[in-house]
Amino acid sequence: MKTSVRIGCGAGFSGDRLEPALVLTQQGALDYLVLECLAERTIALAQKRKRQDATLGYDPLLERRIESLLPHLLEKKVRLITNMGAANPLAAAQKIIAIAQRLSLSVTVAAVTGDDVFSLLSGSETALETGKPLTDSGLLVSANAYMGVDAILPALATDANIIITGRVADPSLFVSPLVHEFGWSLDDPDLLGQGTVIGHLLECAGQLTGGYFADPGMDVPGRKDVPDMAHLGHPFADVSADGTAVFGKVSGTGGMLTLATAKEQLLYEVMDPSCYITPDVVADFTQVRLIQTGLDQVRASGGRGQTRPNTLKVSVGYEAGFTGEGEISYAGSNALGRAKLAGAILQERLQDRFADLRVDYIGSTSVHRTNFGQYPDPYEIRLRVAGRATTAQQAALVGEEVEALYTNGPAGGGGARKYVHELVGIVSTLIDRNQLTPQLTLFQS
């Protein structure tokens, strides 16, 4: 039984940079590396890819990440835990084996499945967001339950170098090796609550080391400069058997780890700090204590919890039609005025054909939908128009109308672009956790 475990987070979402994980593996003296690459929309899109090709459905960057990491993971004896399996952990594991064989490396991969509960839903279940039956949202295409630590533990009990999962709650990827290494009981909510604090702080990777935190201009009150962001280092945590954790990053990497960055991440996406629900525990963050113990070092303790819920959240994907988009730029004198005229023209021509039509003036009011009473005269404006449609052909009308502004006015429009995207909508429901049957499949090269 270890007295301390070092866990690093090499990715905080599917499109995260590749090199921070490599730096952590090569220089971080890790026991475990976690790549957290899955979100609600990500897995729904992965399910669509799997429906089109049964050999796909895993993370699009899996091959590139594994090819660069695998030799170093094996050399440094670092175990990898990742949800890059997305909608198809078995195919992902087989792809990793193929990569290992190509590199003449011996590796064992454990694929954890059981989160796909599409066949268990009737569609009459209530969507948490709408209060209506799931099928009212549209044609259902996927349903993945958030599994927890108990699904991963059997894989950790094997000699697998890599554990790849589908939909697992983000903190659970980090809590599971702590339970495995320290022998924590799944019936100890305070230890699991503290473990969830650790997982939550790590799961977004570079956000903890200043990425999402940065707001340059320290000469202005409230601004936050972060050094060397082009080489932002991702974090690791040294965790003791009692759950106390000291967070840090590899020396010489960019970014910073301070009380301020840790506090922001601790509250990220947390609606109620006293009731943060995961498959493992209802965590309580209200008594968490953060202490700066050195340069780029923060200690966290005090997480608590209550008994895990009897239900699991299910992320349900549905066909949501298509979005048509068009963009065009206006610059120079009266740029905003010309963009607004263009927007009015498009609204008049499209509003009868699109029940859901949006006009944005990027550079003026596109993000917050208001200028808060300020009326600057921007030199340039990017007009964006988007409409939701039931068919791709109808959605394409938006871009066509935007492109027609070239010669139909107003003056000076340029750089027009048009797009059509098929949409996957997301709603959620709950399922009795006893309906899930996590499964483990081992592969060897």
CSV table of C-alpha atoms in Angstrom, one decimal:
chain,number,residue,atom,x,y,z
A,1,MET,CA,0.0,0.0,0.0
A,2,LYS,CA,1.5,3.3,-1.1
A,3,THR,CA,1.7,6.3,1.3
A,4,SER,CA,1.6,8.8,-1.6
A,5,VAL,CA,0.4,8.8,-5.2
A,6,ARG,CA,1.2,11.4,-7.9
A,7,ILE,CA,-1.5,11.9,-10.5
A,8,GLY,CA,-1.1,14.3,-13.5
A,9,CYS,CA,-3.8,15.6,-15.8
A,10,GLY,CA,-2.5,15.8,-19.4
A,11,ALA,CA,-5.7,16.9,-21.1
A,12,GLY,CA,-8.8,18.7,-20.0
A,13,PHE,CA,-11.0,18.3,-23.1
A,14,SER,CA,-10.9,16.5,-26.4
A,15,GLY,CA,-9.1,19.2,-28.3
A,16,ASP,CA,-6.5,20.0,-25.7
A,17,ARG,CA,-2.8,20.3,-26.6
A,18,LEU,CA,-0.8,17.2,-26.9
A,19,GLU,CA,2.6,18.2,-25.5
A,20,PRO,CA,1.6,19.0,-21.8
A,21,ALA,CA,0.9,15.3,-21.3
A,22,LEU,CA,4.2,14.4,-22.8
A,23,VAL,CA,6.0,16.8,-20.5
A,24,LEU,CA,4.2,15.4,-17.5
A,25,THR,CA,5.0,11.8,-18.5
A,26,GLN,CA,8.7,12.5,-19.2
A,27,GLN,CA,9.5,14.9,-16.4
A,28,GLY,CA,6.6,14.7,-13.9
A,29,ALA,CA,7.6,11.5,-12.0
A,30,LEU,CA,4.0,10.4,-12.2
A,31,ASP,CA,2.3,7.3,-11.0
A,32,TYR,CA,-0.8,7.9,-13.1
A,33,LEU,CA,-1.6,10.2,-16.0
A,34,VAL,CA,-5.2,11.0,-16.7
A,35,LEU,CA,-6.5,12.4,-20.0
A,36,GLU,CA,-10.0,13.8,-19.6
A,37,CYS,CA,-11.3,14.2,-23.1
A,38,LEU,CA,-15.1,13.7,-23.0
A,39,ALA,CA,-18.1,16.0,-22.7
A,40,GLU,CA,-21.9,15.7,-23.3
A,41,ARG,CA,-21.7,16.9,-26.9
A,42,THR,CA,-18.5,15.0,-27.5
A,43,ILE,CA,-19.9,11.6,-26.8
A,44,ALA,CA,-23.1,12.3,-28.7
A,45,LEU,CA,-21.0,13.2,-31.8
A,46,ALA,CA,-18.9,10.1,-31.2
A,47,GLN,CA,-22.1,8.0,-31.2
A,48,LYS,CA,-22.9,9.4,-34.6
A,49,ARG,CA,-19.5,8.5,-36.0
A,50,LYS,CA,-19.9,5.0,-34.6
A,51,ARG,CA,-23.3,4.6,-36.3
A,52,GLN,CA,-21.7,5.5,-39.6
A,53,ASP,CA,-18.6,3.2,-39.0
A,54,ALA,CA,-18.6,0.6,-36.3
A,55,THR,CA,-14.8,0.8,-36.0
A,56,LEU,CA,-15.0,4.5,-35.0
A,57,GLY,CA,-16.6,6.4,-32.1
A,58,TYR,CA,-13.5,7.0,-30.0
A,59,ASP,CA,-11.7,10.3,-29.6
A,60,PRO,CA,-10.4,11.8,-32.9
A,61,LEU,CA,-7.0,12.5,-31.3
A,62,LEU,CA,-6.5,9.1,-29.7
A,63,GLU,CA,-4.0,7.9,-32.3
A,64,ARG,CA,-1.8,11.0,-32.1
A,65,ARG,CA,-1.9,11.1,-28.3
A,66,ILE,CA,-1.1,7.4,-27.9
A,67,GLU,CA,1.6,7.3,-30.6
A,68,SER,CA,3.6,10.1,-28.8
A,69,LEU,CA,2.9,9.0,-25.2
A,70,LEU,CA,3.1,5.2,-25.3
A,71,PRO,CA,6.9,4.7,-25.4
A,72,HIS,CA,7.3,7.1,-22.5
A,73,LEU,CA,4.4,5.7,-20.5
A,74,LEU,CA,6.0,2.3,-20.6
A,75,GLU,CA,9.6,3.6,-20.0
A,76,LYS,CA,8.5,5.7,-16.9
A,77,LYS,CA,6.0,3.0,-15.7
A,78,VAL,CA,3.1,5.5,-15.7
A,79,ARG,CA,-0.4,4.1,-15.9
A,80,LEU,CA,-2.8,5.9,-18.2
A,81,ILE,CA,-6.5,6.4,-17.4
A,82,THR,CA,-8.6,8.1,-20.0
A,83,ASN,CA,-12.1,8.4,-21.3
A,84,MET,CA,-11.0,8.7,-24.9
A,85,GLY,CA,-12.9,5.5,-25.6
A,86,ALA,CA,-16.0,7.8,-25.9
A,87,ALA,CA,-18.7,5.8,-27.7
A,88,ASN,CA,-16.5,2.9,-28.5
A,89,PRO,CA,-13.9,1.9,-25.8
A,90,LEU,CA,-13.4,-1.6,-27.4
A,91,ALA,CA,-12.5,-0.1,-30.8
A,92,ALA,CA,-10.2,2.4,-29.0
A,93,ALA,CA,-8.4,-0.4,-27.1
A,94,GLN,CA,-7.9,-2.3,-30.3
A,95,LYS,CA,-6.5,0.8,-32.0
A,96,ILE,CA,-4.1,1.2,-29.1
A,97,ILE,CA,-3.0,-2.4,-29.5
A,98,ALA,CA,-2.4,-1.8,-33.2
A,99,ILE,CA,-0.3,1.3,-32.4
A,100,ALA,CA,1.8,-0.7,-29.9
A,101,GLN,CA,2.3,-3.5,-32.4
A,102,ARG,CA,3.5,-1.0,-35.0
A,103,LEU,CA,5.9,0.5,-32.5
A,104,SER,CA,7.0,-3.0,-31.4
A,105,LEU,CA,5.9,-2.4,-27.8
A,106,SER,CA,4.2,-4.8,-25.4
A,107,VAL,CA,1.2,-3.3,-23.7
A,108,THR,CA,-2.0,-4.4,-21.9
A,109,VAL,CA,-5.1,-2.3,-22.3
A,110,ALA,CA,-8.3,-2.6,-20.2
A,111,ALA,CA,-11.5,-1.4,-21.8
A,112,VAL,CA,-14.3,-0.4,-19.4
A,113,THR,CA,-17.8,-0.5,-20.9
A,114,GLY,CA,-21.3,-0.5,-19.7
A,115,ASP,CA,-22.2,3.3,-19.8
A,116,ASP,CA,-24.2,2.9,-23.1
A,117,VAL,CA,-27.8,2.6,-21.8
A,118,PHE,CA,-29.6,3.4,-25.0
A,119,SER,CA,-31.3,0.1,-25.0
A,120,LEU,CA,-32.6,0.6,-21.5
A,121,LEU,CA,-34.5,3.8,-22.2
A,122,SER,CA,-38.0,3.8,-23.6
A,123,GLY,CA,-38.0,7.6,-24.4
A,124,SER,CA,-40.8,8.3,-22.0
A,125,GLU,CA,-38.4,9.2,-19.2
A,126,THR,CA,-38.5,12.8,-18.1
A,127,ALA,CA,-35.8,15.1,-19.3
A,128,LEU,CA,-34.3,17.1,-16.5
A,129,GLU,CA,-34.0,20.3,-18.6
A,130,THR,CA,-37.6,20.4,-20.0
A,131,GLY,CA,-39.7,18.3,-17.6
A,132,LYS,CA,-41.1,16.5,-20.7
A,133,PRO,CA,-40.5,13.0,-22.1
A,134,LEU,CA,-37.2,12.6,-23.8
A,135,THR,CA,-38.7,11.9,-27.2
A,136,ASP,CA,-40.3,15.3,-27.2
A,137,SER,CA,-36.9,16.8,-27.9
A,138,GLY,CA,-36.4,14.8,-31.1
A,139,LEU,CA,-35.3,11.4,-32.4
A,140,LEU,CA,-33.0,9.9,-29.8
A,141,VAL,CA,-29.5,8.8,-31.0
A,142,SER,CA,-27.5,8.0,-27.9
A,143,ALA,CA,-27.7,7.6,-24.1
A,144,ASN,CA,-24.7,7.3,-21.9
A,145,ALA,CA,-24.8,7.1,-18.1
A,146,TYR,CA,-22.1,8.6,-15.9
A,147,MET,CA,-20.3,5.7,-14.3
A,148,GLY,CA,-18.0,6.1,-11.3
A,149,VAL,CA,-15.1,4.6,-9.4
A,150,ASP,CA,-16.7,1.2,-9.0
A,151,ALA,CA,-16.6,0.7,-12.8
A,152,ILE,CA,-12.8,1.4,-13.0
A,153,LEU,CA,-11.5,-0.5,-10.0
A,154,PRO,CA,-11.6,-3.9,-11.7
A,155,ALA,CA,-9.4,-2.6,-14.4
A,156,LEU,CA,-6.9,-1.1,-11.9
A,157,ALA,CA,-6.7,-4.5,-10.3
A,158,THR,CA,-5.2,-6.0,-13.5
A,159,ASP,CA,-1.8,-5.3,-14.8
A,160,ALA,CA,-3.1,-3.0,-17.5
A,161,ASN,CA,-0.9,-0.2,-18.6
A,162,ILE,CA,-3.8,1.7,-20.1
A,163,ILE,CA,-7.4,1.9,-18.9
A,164,ILE,CA,-9.8,3.3,-21.4
A,165,THR,CA,-13.4,4.1,-20.7
A,166,GLY,CA,-16.5,5.6,-22.2
A,167,ARG,CA,-18.7,8.0,-20.1
A,168,VAL,CA,-17.3,8.2,-16.6
A,169,ALA,CA,-17.7,11.2,-14.4
A,170,ASP,CA,-14.7,13.4,-14.7
A,171,PRO,CA,-13.6,13.4,-11.0
A,172,SER,CA,-14.0,9.6,-10.9
A,173,LEU,CA,-11.0,9.2,-13.3
A,174,PHE,CA,-8.8,10.7,-10.6
A,175,VAL,CA,-10.6,9.2,-7.5
A,176,SER,CA,-10.3,5.6,-8.8
A,177,PRO,CA,-6.5,5.3,-8.5
A,178,LEU,CA,-6.7,6.8,-5.0
A,179,VAL,CA,-9.2,4.2,-3.9
A,180,HIS,CA,-7.2,1.5,-5.6
A,181,GLU,CA,-3.8,2.5,-4.1
A,182,PHE,CA,-4.9,3.5,-0.6
A,183,GLY,CA,-7.7,0.9,-0.1
A,184,TRP,CA,-10.3,3.6,0.5
A,185,SER,CA,-13.8,2.2,1.2
A,186,LEU,CA,-16.5,3.1,-1.3
A,187,ASP,CA,-18.7,3.6,1.8
A,188,ASP,CA,-16.5,6.4,3.2
A,189,PRO,CA,-18.1,9.6,1.9
A,190,ASP,CA,-15.6,12.0,3.5
A,191,LEU,CA,-12.6,10.4,1.8
A,192,LEU,CA,-14.5,10.2,-1.5
A,193,GLY,CA,-15.5,13.8,-1.1
A,194,GLN,CA,-11.9,14.9,-0.6
A,195,GLY,CA,-10.9,12.7,-3.6
A,196,THR,CA,-13.6,14.5,-5.6
A,197,VAL,CA,-12.1,17.8,-4.7
A,198,ILE,CA,-8.8,16.6,-6.0
A,199,GLY,CA,-10.3,15.3,-9.2
A,200,HIS,CA,-12.3,18.5,-9.8
A,201,LEU,CA,-9.2,20.6,-9.3
A,202,LEU,CA,-7.3,18.5,-11.8
A,203,GLU,CA,-9.9,17.6,-14.4
A,204,CYS,CA,-9.7,20.8,-16.5
A,205,ALA,CA,-5.9,20.6,-16.8
A,206,GLY,CA,-4.5,24.0,-17.8
A,207,GLN,CA,-7.3,25.9,-16.1
A,208,LEU,CA,-5.7,25.1,-12.7
A,209,THR,CA,-2.4,26.5,-13.9
A,210,GLY,CA,-3.7,29.8,-15.2
A,211,GLY,CA,-5.2,29.1,-18.6
A,212,TYR,CA,-8.8,30.1,-18.2
A,213,PHE,CA,-7.7,32.4,-15.4
A,214,ALA,CA,-5.6,34.8,-17.4
A,215,ASP,CA,-6.8,38.4,-18.0
A,216,PRO,CA,-3.8,40.5,-18.8
A,217,GLY,CA,-2.9,44.0,-17.5
A,218,MET,CA,-1.8,44.0,-13.9
A,219,ASP,CA,-1.6,47.8,-13.8
A,220,VAL,CA,-5.4,47.7,-14.0
A,221,PRO,CA,-7.2,46.6,-10.7
A,222,GLY,CA,-8.7,43.1,-11.0
A,223,ARG,CA,-6.6,42.0,-14.0
A,224,LYS,CA,-4.5,38.8,-13.8
A,225,ASP,CA,-1.3,38.3,-15.7
A,226,VAL,CA,0.0,34.7,-16.2
A,227,PRO,CA,3.6,34.0,-17.4
A,228,ASP,CA,4.6,32.1,-20.5
A,229,MET,CA,1.2,30.9,-21.5
A,230,ALA,CA,2.5,29.7,-24.8
A,231,HIS,CA,4.1,26.8,-22.9
A,232,LEU,CA,1.4,26.3,-20.2
A,233,GLY,CA,2.2,23.4,-17.9
A,234,HIS,CA,-0.5,21.0,-16.8
A,235,PRO,CA,-0.9,20.1,-13.1
A,236,PHE,CA,-0.3,17.1,-11.0
A,237,ALA,CA,-1.2,16.3,-7.4
A,238,ASP,CA,0.8,14.5,-4.7
A,239,VAL,CA,-1.9,12.8,-2.7
A,240,SER,CA,-1.5,11.2,0.8
A,241,ALA,CA,-3.5,8.3,2.1
A,242,ASP,CA,-5.7,10.7,4.2
A,243,GLY,CA,-6.6,12.6,1.0
A,244,THR,CA,-4.5,15.7,1.6
A,245,ALA,CA,-3.1,16.8,-1.8
A,246,VAL,CA,-0.4,19.2,-2.9
A,247,PHE,CA,-0.8,20.5,-6.4
A,248,GLY,CA,2.0,21.5,-8.6
A,249,LYS,CA,3.4,21.6,-12.1
A,250,VAL,CA,6.6,20.6,-13.8
A,251,SER,CA,9.4,23.1,-13.2
A,252,GLY,CA,10.1,25.4,-16.1
A,253,THR,CA,6.7,25.1,-17.7
A,254,GLY,CA,4.5,28.1,-18.2
A,255,GLY,CA,1.6,29.3,-16.2
A,256,MET,CA,1.2,29.5,-12.5
A,257,LEU,CA,-0.5,27.7,-9.7
A,258,THR,CA,-1.8,29.9,-6.9
A,259,LEU,CA,-4.6,30.2,-4.4
A,260,ALA,CA,-6.4,32.4,-6.9
A,261,THR,CA,-6.2,29.9,-9.8
A,262,ALA,CA,-7.1,27.0,-7.4
A,263,LYS,CA,-10.2,28.9,-6.0
A,264,GLU,CA,-11.5,29.7,-9.5
A,265,GLN,CA,-11.2,26.0,-10.6
A,266,LEU,CA,-12.7,24.7,-7.3
A,267,LEU,CA,-15.9,26.7,-8.1
A,268,TYR,CA,-15.9,26.0,-11.8
A,269,GLU,CA,-19.3,24.6,-13.0
A,270,VAL,CA,-20.3,24.1,-9.3
A,271,MET,CA,-23.9,25.3,-8.7
A,272,ASP,CA,-24.0,24.3,-5.0
A,273,PRO,CA,-20.6,23.8,-3.3
A,274,SER,CA,-22.3,21.8,-0.5
A,275,CYS,CA,-24.0,19.4,-2.8
A,276,TYR,CA,-21.8,18.5,-5.8
A,277,ILE,CA,-23.3,15.2,-7.1
A,278,THR,CA,-21.1,12.5,-8.7
A,279,PRO,CA,-21.7,8.8,-9.1
A,280,ASP,CA,-19.4,8.2,-6.1
A,281,VAL,CA,-20.5,10.7,-3.5
A,282,VAL,CA,-22.4,13.9,-2.9
A,283,ALA,CA,-19.4,16.0,-2.3
A,284,ASP,CA,-19.3,19.0,0.1
A,285,PHE,CA,-16.7,21.7,-0.9
A,286,THR,CA,-17.7,24.2,1.8
A,287,GLN,CA,-15.0,23.3,4.2
A,288,VAL,CA,-12.2,22.9,1.7
A,289,ARG,CA,-9.0,24.7,2.8
A,290,LEU,CA,-6.4,25.8,0.3
A,291,ILE,CA,-2.9,26.9,1.4
A,292,GLN,CA,-0.1,28.2,-0.7
A,293,THR,CA,2.9,26.0,0.3
A,294,GLY,CA,5.5,27.3,-2.2
A,295,LEU,CA,6.0,28.6,-5.7
A,296,ASP,CA,3.4,26.9,-7.9
A,297,GLN,CA,2.3,24.7,-5.0
A,298,VAL,CA,-1.1,24.6,-3.3
A,299,ARG,CA,-2.3,22.2,-0.6
A,300,ALA,CA,-6.0,21.2,-0.5
A,301,SER,CA,-7.8,19.4,2.4
A,302,GLY,CA,-11.2,19.4,4.0
A,303,GLY,CA,-13.4,17.9,1.4
A,304,ARG,CA,-16.3,16.0,2.8
A,305,GLY,CA,-19.3,14.1,1.5
A,306,GLN,CA,-22.6,12.3,1.9
A,307,THR,CA,-23.6,8.8,0.6
A,308,ARG,CA,-23.6,8.4,-3.1
A,309,PRO,CA,-26.9,8.7,-5.0
A,310,ASN,CA,-29.1,5.8,-6.0
A,311,THR,CA,-29.5,7.2,-9.5
A,312,LEU,CA,-27.0,8.1,-12.2
A,313,LYS,CA,-27.2,10.9,-14.7
A,314,VAL,CA,-27.7,9.9,-18.3
A,315,SER,CA,-26.6,12.2,-21.2
A,316,VAL,CA,-29.1,11.7,-24.0
A,317,GLY,CA,-28.3,12.8,-27.6
A,318,TYR,CA,-31.1,13.6,-30.1
A,319,GLU,CA,-31.3,14.7,-33.7
A,320,ALA,CA,-31.8,18.5,-33.6
A,321,GLY,CA,-31.9,19.4,-37.2
A,322,PHE,CA,-29.4,21.7,-39.0
A,323,THR,CA,-27.9,25.1,-38.5
A,324,GLY,CA,-27.2,27.4,-41.5
A,325,GLU,CA,-24.7,30.2,-40.9
A,326,GLY,CA,-23.4,33.1,-42.9
A,327,GLU,CA,-20.8,35.7,-42.0
A,328,ILE,CA,-19.6,38.9,-43.7
A,329,SER,CA,-17.4,41.8,-42.5
A,330,TYR,CA,-17.8,45.6,-42.7
A,331,ALA,CA,-15.0,48.0,-41.9
A,332,GLY,CA,-14.3,51.7,-41.9
A,333,SER,CA,-16.6,54.6,-41.3
A,334,ASN,CA,-20.1,53.6,-40.2
A,335,ALA,CA,-19.1,49.9,-40.1
A,336,LEU,CA,-21.7,49.1,-37.4
A,337,GLY,CA,-24.4,51.1,-39.2
A,338,ARG,CA,-23.8,49.1,-42.5
A,339,ALA,CA,-23.7,45.8,-40.6
A,340,LYS,CA,-27.0,46.6,-38.9
A,341,LEU,CA,-28.6,47.5,-42.2
A,342,ALA,CA,-27.4,44.1,-43.6
A,343,GLY,CA,-28.8,42.4,-40.6
A,344,ALA,CA,-32.2,44.0,-41.1
A,345,ILE,CA,-32.2,43.0,-44.7
A,346,LEU,CA,-31.5,39.4,-43.8
A,347,GLN,CA,-34.1,39.3,-41.1
A,348,GLU,CA,-36.7,40.6,-43.5
A,349,ARG,CA,-35.8,38.0,-46.1
A,350,LEU,CA,-35.4,35.1,-43.8
A,351,GLN,CA,-37.7,35.5,-40.8
A,352,ASP,CA,-40.7,33.9,-42.5
A,353,ARG,CA,-38.6,30.8,-43.4
A,354,PHE,CA,-36.9,30.3,-40.0
A,355,ALA,CA,-38.7,30.1,-36.7
A,356,ASP,CA,-35.3,30.3,-34.9
A,357,LEU,CA,-33.1,33.1,-36.5
A,358,ARG,CA,-30.3,34.9,-34.8
A,359,VAL,CA,-28.3,38.0,-35.9
A,360,ASP,CA,-25.0,38.8,-34.2
A,361,TYR,CA,-22.8,41.8,-34.5
A,362,ILE,CA,-19.4,40.4,-33.6
A,363,GLY,CA,-17.3,43.1,-32.0
A,364,SER,CA,-20.3,44.9,-30.6
A,365,THR,CA,-23.1,42.8,-29.0
A,366,SER,CA,-22.6,39.2,-30.1
A,367,VAL,CA,-21.5,37.6,-26.8
A,368,HIS,CA,-23.7,39.3,-24.1
A,369,ARG,CA,-26.4,40.4,-26.5
A,370,THR,CA,-26.1,44.0,-25.2
A,371,ASN,CA,-23.5,46.8,-25.0
A,372,PHE,CA,-24.5,47.7,-21.4
A,373,GLY,CA,-25.3,51.2,-22.4
A,374,GLN,CA,-21.9,51.8,-24.0
A,375,TYR,CA,-21.9,53.0,-27.6
A,376,PRO,CA,-18.4,52.8,-29.1
A,377,ASP,CA,-17.9,53.3,-32.8
A,378,PRO,CA,-16.0,50.2,-33.9
A,379,TYR,CA,-13.8,50.3,-36.9
A,380,GLU,CA,-14.9,46.9,-38.0
A,381,ILE,CA,-17.8,44.5,-37.4
A,382,ARG,CA,-18.3,40.9,-38.4
A,383,LEU,CA,-22.0,40.1,-39.1
A,384,ARG,CA,-23.1,36.6,-38.3
A,385,VAL,CA,-26.5,35.2,-39.1
A,386,ALA,CA,-27.7,31.7,-38.1
A,387,GLY,CA,-30.9,29.9,-38.5
A,388,ARG,CA,-32.1,26.5,-37.4
A,389,ALA,CA,-33.8,24.2,-40.0
A,390,THR,CA,-35.1,20.7,-40.4
A,391,THR,CA,-33.1,20.0,-43.5
A,392,ALA,CA,-29.6,20.8,-44.8
A,393,GLN,CA,-31.1,22.3,-47.9
A,394,GLN,CA,-33.2,24.8,-46.0
A,395,ALA,CA,-30.3,25.6,-43.6
A,396,ALA,CA,-28.1,26.5,-46.7
A,397,LEU,CA,-30.4,29.4,-47.5
A,398,VAL,CA,-28.9,31.5,-44.7
A,399,GLY,CA,-25.4,31.4,-46.1
A,400,GLU,CA,-26.7,32.0,-49.6
A,401,GLU,CA,-28.5,35.2,-48.5
A,402,VAL,CA,-25.4,36.5,-46.7
A,403,GLU,CA,-23.2,35.8,-49.7
A,404,ALA,CA,-25.7,37.7,-51.9
A,405,LEU,CA,-25.0,40.9,-49.9
A,406,TYR,CA,-21.8,41.3,-51.9
A,407,THR,CA,-23.6,43.0,-54.7
A,408,ASN,CA,-27.0,43.7,-53.2
A,409,GLY,CA,-25.6,45.9,-50.4
A,410,PRO,CA,-25.0,47.6,-48.2
A,411,ALA,CA,-21.6,48.9,-49.3
A,412,GLY,CA,-18.2,47.4,-48.5
A,413,GLY,CA,-19.1,43.9,-47.3
A,414,GLY,CA,-16.3,41.4,-47.7
A,415,GLY,CA,-14.9,38.0,-46.5
A,416,ALA,CA,-18.3,36.2,-46.7
A,417,ARG,CA,-18.4,32.6,-45.4
A,418,LYS,CA,-21.2,30.1,-45.3
A,419,TYR,CA,-21.7,26.9,-43.3
A,420,VAL,CA,-24.2,24.1,-42.7
A,421,HIS,CA,-23.9,21.9,-39.6
A,422,GLU,CA,-26.0,18.9,-38.6
A,423,LEU,CA,-26.9,19.4,-34.9
A,424,VAL,CA,-27.0,16.9,-32.0
A,425,GLY,CA,-29.0,18.2,-29.1
A,426,ILE,CA,-28.4,17.1,-25.5
A,427,VAL,CA,-30.8,16.5,-22.7
A,428,SER,CA,-30.4,14.5,-19.4
A,429,THR,CA,-32.4,12.0,-17.3
A,430,LEU,CA,-31.8,9.7,-14.4
A,431,ILE,CA,-31.5,6.0,-14.2
A,432,ASP,CA,-31.3,3.5,-11.3
A,433,ARG,CA,-27.6,2.7,-10.9
A,434,ASN,CA,-28.4,-0.9,-10.4
A,435,GLN,CA,-29.5,-1.2,-14.0
A,436,LEU,CA,-25.9,-0.7,-15.1
A,437,THR,CA,-23.5,-3.6,-15.5
A,438,PRO,CA,-19.9,-2.3,-16.1
A,439,GLN,CA,-17.8,-4.7,-18.0
A,440,LEU,CA,-14.0,-5.2,-18.4
A,441,THR,CA,-12.2,-6.4,-21.5
A,442,LEU,CA,-8.5,-6.9,-21.7
A,443,PHE,CA,-6.3,-6.6,-24.8
A,444,GLN,CA,-2.6,-7.4,-25.2
A,445,SER,CA,-0.1,-6.6,-27.9
